[in-house]
Structures are given as structure tokens and as C-alpha cells.
Amino acid sequence: MRVTNSMISNSARQHISTAKNKLMTAEEQYTTQKKIQRPSDDPTIASRALKFRNTVAQIAQYLEKNVEDAMDWMDNTEGAMTNASSVLKNMKGVLNEGANGPLAAQQRTSVLAQVREYANSIFEEEANSNYAGRYLFTGYRTDTSLLFPTASESLEYKITQKFESTDIDLIRNVTSNIAYQENATAEDYAAMETKINECYRIQLAYNNCSKDPITGETDAFSMNLVTKDADGNLQTTAVDPIGIVSKDDPYAYDLEQYNQENGTHYTALYIYDAGDVVLSEDLYSQIQSEEASITIDYTKKSFDKNAIRPEMYFECTSYNTVSMKTVHYNEPTDQNLDYEINTRQTLTVNTQAKDAFSTDIYRVLDYIEQAINGVTDVEKRITEVEKQIANTPENDTETLEALKTLKESLENEQELRVSVMNSAFGMGLTMVDTVSQKLDVAVAELGAKYNRLQLTYDKLLDQQTIAEEQLSDNEEMDISDAIINLTQADNLYQASLSATAKILGNSLLNYI
């Protein structure tokens, strides 16, 4: 084949161009320390880069946003529950002071005020706390506070509350008909009696309930027993008849006496303003023998500021008397806020109020206050009688004898009421132990989930390091290799220029 100068020239230019391209590529790798500048440089590296970059971005999303947000949520939740646990310990100390030794009226008032403030602190400052504008303990409704922010007279609720047979308390109560009467004799006062009785009671979550149904409902109160038959099927039996009475009724907590006085045969008494249900012995025995659970429907028509919203604890129906809007709330079970903390891995970060903070805190304090008020009332009556005795002439022996008999009877009543008050304080101590145990379980469950989250966090850190190393290995140019490649490319380019100069420098005369 005949080789012409034109062929040599074209070949030389091609070699120079190739060498120059390699030099430019080596220079770009050296300057940018990247293996490629565009996907067409190496499709395989480009494809891997997309994969590694996506992995790094995904890990960063989990690590810097999801996991950190979950940790912050759980830290705030744990802090609130830990604070509440400390408050309960302080409350127990004050209740223990009330349970041990006699207390003067001022001391009783002080003790009650302290435990009330502790209870308010638990719910208003801890259970109602929020994180980044979202309430921690309200399940799905993170935009709704656990407590009513203001007093509400326009909302009416029908509440469905469930109890187990172990939720029934045996409480002591004093009934008395001792009172000053004009022209009463010593025999009259001696015939008056005070007695202490025990009764089986279910304490509802709220006091000051209503004896009237909410608008559109037919019953203000109903009670059902739920049992299982031989095949394990649930059976519901309505409890009837049930009387609705006020706590001011002298026999409200003595069902047998109440039936005798009023000629009734109620199976239970619903004391609406106290939020208590008193059971007959037969009904109590039936519940225990059948291991029945109890479902109670009742109504409440007004709520004070910082009262607990019923929908956060129970299935209920609310009716707004202003807008005439009815809203039904299902029982707030398993309202889990799940965070995706890794690929196909979720974690529940929230704790619901009903699983950590018991409404028994308020209700047992109501019982203690009721017992304290009973002691305070009888002490006032004793003081009044003592004033009457001091103002009665000594020669009026009949009146003095009658008043002294009245005082003795009132002192006996005082003794019984103090005994009941001490029992109430003892019930308060038991309540604190029970509530603390429930709170401790919630803290332990949260701690277990937090430990799992911490393990995931550590794993993501390792994955992030590995992914970034893989991304670096895939994209970045080793500086030593870049220098070698640049030197080689420059040598090749200079050699191609030198060779071309020598070849193209010859003319036809060199061959003649």
C-alpha cells in the first residue's frame, strides 16, 4: 500500500488529538479529584454514583430527621413522666402525714391543698405538656390539649366507662341524724344515732355529673354486666333498678337503709354529684362470682378549666348546645404515632395519657376531701354546742343535761368520722402506689423503645460511614493516581508532538 504525506498527516493529527483528550481528562481528574465529569465518561461509575448518593440521602433523612425527631419526642415524654413520678413521691409524703396522727382543722386544710396542687401539677404541667406545638399524650389528636383550656358550659358528654371486678372499692361511711333541736331533751339526743357502715362503691372518672341525659339521649345513667358463657361468648346483662340520688341524701352510701327509708328495692344507687355508684351486696357477689366486667354510661354537662377531656380516656359522645353539633369518639386504644426510623422499620414513639396518668388521682382526693369535710362539719357543731352550754344558766339543769348529751353524741360522731378520714388517707396512699406503678410501667416501656431507637441510631451511623466511603471510592480520584495519570498523559502528548514534528518535517527532496 502506498503511504502518502496526507495519510501520515491525518494519522499524526489523530494521534495528537487522542493524546490531547487524554491529557485534558487527566487534567480534569487532577483538578476536580473526580473520576468522571459527565455520565458519558463512564456509565458504570455514573450508575453506581446515583445508587450511592440515594443511599446516603436516605440514611441522612432517617438519621438527621426521623430518628432525631423521635428521640426528641421520647425525651420530652420521658421527662414529663419522670417529673410526674417525683411529684407522686412528694404527694405520698403529704398523705402519709395526714394518715398518721390527729390533725387540726388548719392542718387538714393545708394537707388537702398541697395534694390538690400536686395533682394539678401532674396533669396541667406534665400530662398536658407538648413538644414543638404537638401534645405528647393525646394519641392521634396531637393538636388538641389533654385538658380543657377554659371552662365549658356548652359541651355535654355521654361517657362510656369500663371497669373490672377488682375496681370495686369497699369504703367506710358515717351516717348520722344527730343535730340540735329546739326543746329536745337528753333522752331525745340519746335516741339519735350515728353509725359507720361499709359499702361497695365504683368511683367514676368524674364528679359533678348530671342526673339528666344529654340532648337526644333517653338515659342519664345505665349499667351493664359483661360475662362469658360456657362457649366463651360475651353476654351483656342490664343492672336494674338503679336509683339516682344526691350526695346530700343522708343514706346515699347506705343502700339497704336507703331502700328501707324510701320503700324502694334499688340494686344500685348512682350518686350523680359525687360521681359514685353504690352496689348492693347481692350485686357485688354476683360480679365477683361471675368475674364480670362492668360498663357504665353516664352524662356530664359542664367542665371546669383544666378538666380532663373525656375523649382522651373513654368512648364518648359530645353535644354542643350552641352549634348543636354531635361528635362520637371511639375508645382511644392503640393510637400509636409510628416513625419510620429505617427502611421498612417503624417505631411507636408516643405514650397515651390513659396508659400513664390515672384519673384516680383526682377522684381519691375527692373522697379524702369528703371525709375531711365530715370531720370539719362535726367539729363546728361541737363548737356551737359548747357555746350554748357556756351561755346556759347553771340552774337550767335540764337544758344543760340535754346539751351535754348532744355534745357526747357529737364527739362519738367525731371519733367515727376521724376514723373514716384516716381510712381515706390510707386509700390515698394506696392510690399513689397504684398510680406510680402504672406510671413506672409506662416509663419502662418507653425506655425499652428508646433503647431500640438508640441501637438503630448507632446502626445508621455505621451505615452512613460505609455509604459515604463507597461513594467516595466510586467518584473521587486518588491524588497520587491523578498525578501519575497527568504525567503519563503529558508525556504521551509531548511525544506525539515530537514524533509528528520529525515526520512532517521531511519533504520530497529527502527522498531524491
Coordinates of C-alpha atoms in Angstrom, one line a residue, residues 210-460:
S210 CA -75.7 15.1 85.6
K211 CA -78.9 13.3 86.5
D212 CA -80.3 14.4 83.2
P213 CA -79.5 12.9 79.8
I214 CA -77.7 14.9 77.1
T215 CA -79.9 16.2 74.3
G216 CA -81.2 13.4 72.1
E217 CA -80.5 10.7 74.7
T218 CA -83.1 8.8 76.7
D219 CA -81.0 7.7 79.8
A220 CA -78.8 9.7 82.0
F221 CA -77.3 6.6 83.5
S222 CA -77.1 2.9 82.7
M223 CA -75.1 0.0 84.0
N224 CA -74.4 -3.4 82.3
L225 CA -72.5 -6.5 83.4
V226 CA -70.5 -8.3 80.7
T227 CA -69.8 -12.0 81.3
K228 CA -68.8 -15.1 79.2
D229 CA -70.9 -18.1 78.7
A230 CA -69.7 -21.7 78.6
D231 CA -68.6 -21.3 75.0
G232 CA -66.7 -18.1 75.7
N233 CA -69.3 -15.8 74.1
L234 CA -69.9 -12.4 75.7
Q235 CA -73.2 -11.8 77.3
T236 CA -74.5 -8.4 78.5
T237 CA -77.0 -8.0 81.3
A238 CA -78.5 -4.7 82.3
V239 CA -78.5 -3.8 86.0
D240 CA -81.9 -2.7 87.1
P241 CA -83.4 -0.9 89.0
I242 CA -80.9 1.8 89.8
G243 CA -81.7 4.9 91.9
I244 CA -80.3 8.4 91.1
V245 CA -79.6 10.4 94.3
S246 CA -77.6 13.3 95.5
K247 CA -74.6 13.0 97.9
D248 CA -76.6 15.2 100.3
D249 CA -79.0 12.4 100.9
P250 CA -78.2 11.1 104.4
Y251 CA -78.4 7.4 103.2
A252 CA -76.7 7.9 99.8
Y253 CA -74.0 5.5 100.8
D254 CA -76.2 3.1 102.8
L255 CA -78.2 1.3 100.1
E256 CA -80.0 -1.0 102.5
Q257 CA -81.1 1.8 104.7
Y258 CA -82.0 4.0 101.8
N259 CA -84.3 1.3 100.5
Q260 CA -85.9 0.9 103.9
E261 CA -86.4 4.6 104.4
N262 CA -87.9 5.2 100.9
G263 CA -89.7 1.9 100.4
T264 CA -87.6 1.0 97.3
H265 CA -85.6 -2.0 96.2
Y266 CA -82.8 -0.5 94.2
T267 CA -79.9 -2.8 93.2
A268 CA -77.6 0.2 93.0
L269 CA -77.5 3.9 93.7
Y270 CA -76.0 6.4 91.3
I271 CA -74.8 9.4 93.3
Y272 CA -74.5 11.7 90.4
D273 CA -72.9 14.8 92.0
A274 CA -70.3 12.7 93.8
G275 CA -69.6 10.5 90.8
D276 CA -70.1 7.3 92.8
V277 CA -72.1 4.1 92.2
V278 CA -73.0 2.2 95.4
L279 CA -73.7 -1.6 94.9
S280 CA -75.9 -3.9 96.9
E281 CA -74.1 -6.9 98.5
D282 CA -76.0 -9.3 96.1
L283 CA -74.9 -7.4 93.1
Y284 CA -71.3 -7.3 94.3
S285 CA -71.4 -11.0 95.0
Q286 CA -72.8 -11.6 91.5
I287 CA -70.0 -9.6 89.9
Q288 CA -67.3 -11.4 91.8
S289 CA -68.6 -14.9 91.3
E290 CA -69.2 -14.4 87.6
E291 CA -65.9 -12.4 87.2
A292 CA -68.0 -9.8 85.3
S293 CA -66.7 -6.6 83.8
I294 CA -68.9 -3.6 84.1
T295 CA -69.8 -1.0 81.6
I296 CA -71.4 2.3 82.8
D297 CA -72.9 5.1 80.7
Y298 CA -73.3 8.4 82.4
T299 CA -73.6 12.1 81.5
K300 CA -71.7 15.2 82.4
K301 CA -72.8 18.7 81.3
S302 CA -70.2 21.2 82.5
F303 CA -66.4 21.2 82.7
D304 CA -64.1 23.4 84.7
K305 CA -60.9 24.8 83.3
N306 CA -58.2 22.1 83.1
A307 CA -60.7 19.3 83.5
I308 CA -59.7 16.2 81.5
R309 CA -61.3 15.8 78.1
P310 CA -63.4 12.6 78.2
E311 CA -62.4 11.6 74.6
M312 CA -58.8 11.2 75.7
Y313 CA -59.7 8.3 78.0
F314 CA -63.1 6.9 77.1
E315 CA -65.5 6.2 74.3
C316 CA -68.0 9.1 74.5
T317 CA -70.4 11.3 72.6
S318 CA -70.3 15.1 72.9
Y319 CA -73.1 17.5 72.1
N320 CA -72.5 21.2 71.7
T321 CA -75.6 23.1 72.9
V322 CA -74.5 26.2 70.9
S323 CA -73.6 24.7 67.5
M324 CA -75.9 21.7 68.1
K325 CA -73.2 19.5 66.7
T326 CA -72.8 15.9 67.9
V327 CA -69.4 14.1 67.7
H328 CA -68.8 10.5 68.6
Y329 CA -65.4 9.4 69.8
N330 CA -64.3 5.8 69.8
E331 CA -62.4 4.4 72.8
P332 CA -58.8 5.8 72.4
T333 CA -56.9 2.5 72.2
D334 CA -53.7 1.9 70.2
Q335 CA -53.5 5.5 68.9
N336 CA -49.9 5.0 68.0
L337 CA -47.6 7.6 66.4
D338 CA -45.2 5.5 64.3
Y339 CA -42.0 6.9 63.0
E340 CA -40.2 5.3 60.1
I341 CA -36.7 5.1 61.6
N342 CA -35.1 2.9 58.9
T343 CA -36.0 1.0 55.7
R344 CA -39.2 -1.0 56.5
Q345 CA -38.7 -0.3 60.2
T346 CA -41.1 1.7 62.3
L347 CA -41.3 2.6 66.0
T348 CA -44.1 3.9 68.1
V349 CA -42.8 7.0 69.9
N350 CA -45.9 8.2 71.9
T351 CA -47.5 7.2 75.2
Q352 CA -51.2 7.9 75.7
A353 CA -52.4 9.7 78.8
K354 CA -54.7 6.8 79.7
D355 CA -51.7 4.5 79.9
A356 CA -49.6 6.7 82.1
F357 CA -51.8 9.1 84.2
S358 CA -54.7 7.7 86.1
T359 CA -57.8 9.8 86.8
D360 CA -57.9 8.0 90.2
I361 CA -55.6 10.7 91.4
Y362 CA -58.3 13.3 91.4
R363 CA -61.1 11.0 92.4
V364 CA -59.5 9.6 95.5
L365 CA -58.7 13.2 96.6
D366 CA -62.4 13.9 96.3
Y367 CA -63.1 11.1 98.7
I368 CA -60.4 12.4 101.1
E369 CA -62.0 15.9 100.9
Q370 CA -65.4 14.5 101.6
A371 CA -64.1 12.7 104.7
I372 CA -62.2 15.9 105.9
N373 CA -65.4 18.0 105.4
G374 CA -67.3 15.5 107.5
V375 CA -64.8 15.9 110.4
T376 CA -64.8 19.7 110.0
D377 CA -68.6 19.8 110.0
V378 CA -69.0 17.8 113.2
E379 CA -66.3 19.9 114.9
K380 CA -68.2 23.1 114.0
R381 CA -71.4 21.6 115.5
I382 CA -69.5 20.6 118.7
T383 CA -68.1 24.2 119.0
E384 CA -71.7 25.6 118.6
V385 CA -72.9 23.2 121.4
E386 CA -70.1 24.2 123.6
K387 CA -71.0 27.9 123.2
Q388 CA -74.6 27.0 124.0
I389 CA -73.5 25.2 127.2
A390 CA -71.4 28.2 128.2
N391 CA -74.3 30.5 127.7
T392 CA -76.9 28.4 129.6
P393 CA -77.6 29.3 133.2
E394 CA -76.3 26.7 135.8
N395 CA -79.8 26.4 137.3
D396 CA -81.2 25.2 134.0
T397 CA -80.1 21.7 134.7
E398 CA -82.4 20.1 132.2
T399 CA -81.1 22.1 129.3
L400 CA -77.5 21.6 130.4
E401 CA -78.0 17.9 130.6
A402 CA -79.6 17.8 127.1
L403 CA -76.7 19.8 125.6
K404 CA -74.1 17.7 127.3
T405 CA -75.7 14.6 125.9
L406 CA -75.8 16.2 122.5
K407 CA -72.1 17.1 122.8
E408 CA -71.2 13.5 123.8
S409 CA -73.1 12.1 120.8
L410 CA -71.4 14.6 118.5
E411 CA -68.0 13.6 120.0
N412 CA -68.8 10.0 119.3
E413 CA -69.7 11.0 115.7
Q414 CA -66.4 13.0 115.5
E415 CA -64.5 9.9 116.6
L416 CA -66.1 7.8 113.8
R417 CA -65.6 10.5 111.2
V418 CA -61.9 10.8 112.1
S419 CA -61.6 7.1 111.7
V420 CA -63.1 7.3 108.3
M421 CA -60.8 10.2 107.4
N422 CA -57.8 8.2 108.4
S423 CA -59.1 5.4 106.2
A424 CA -59.4 7.8 103.3
F425 CA -55.8 9.0 103.8
G426 CA -54.8 5.3 103.7
M427 CA -56.7 4.9 100.5
G428 CA -54.8 7.9 99.2
L429 CA -51.5 6.2 99.9
T430 CA -52.7 3.1 98.2
M431 CA -53.8 5.2 95.2
V432 CA -50.3 6.8 94.9
D433 CA -48.7 3.4 94.9
T434 CA -51.0 2.1 92.2
V435 CA -50.7 5.2 90.1
S436 CA -46.9 5.2 90.5
Q437 CA -46.7 1.6 89.4
K438 CA -48.8 2.4 86.3
L439 CA -46.5 5.3 85.5
D440 CA -43.4 3.3 86.1
V441 CA -44.6 0.6 83.6
A442 CA -45.2 3.4 81.0
V443 CA -41.7 4.8 81.7
A444 CA -40.2 1.3 81.4
E445 CA -42.0 0.6 78.1
L446 CA -40.8 3.9 76.7
G447 CA -37.3 3.2 77.9
A448 CA -37.3 -0.1 76.1
K449 CA -38.4 1.6 72.8
Y450 CA -35.8 4.3 73.3
N451 CA -33.0 1.7 73.7
R452 CA -34.1 0.1 70.4
L453 CA -34.1 3.6 68.8
Q454 CA -30.6 4.2 70.1
L455 CA -29.4 0.9 68.5
T456 CA -31.0 1.9 65.2
Y457 CA -29.3 5.3 65.5
D458 CA -25.9 3.7 66.0
K459 CA -26.5 1.3 63.1
L460 CA -27.5 4.2 60.9

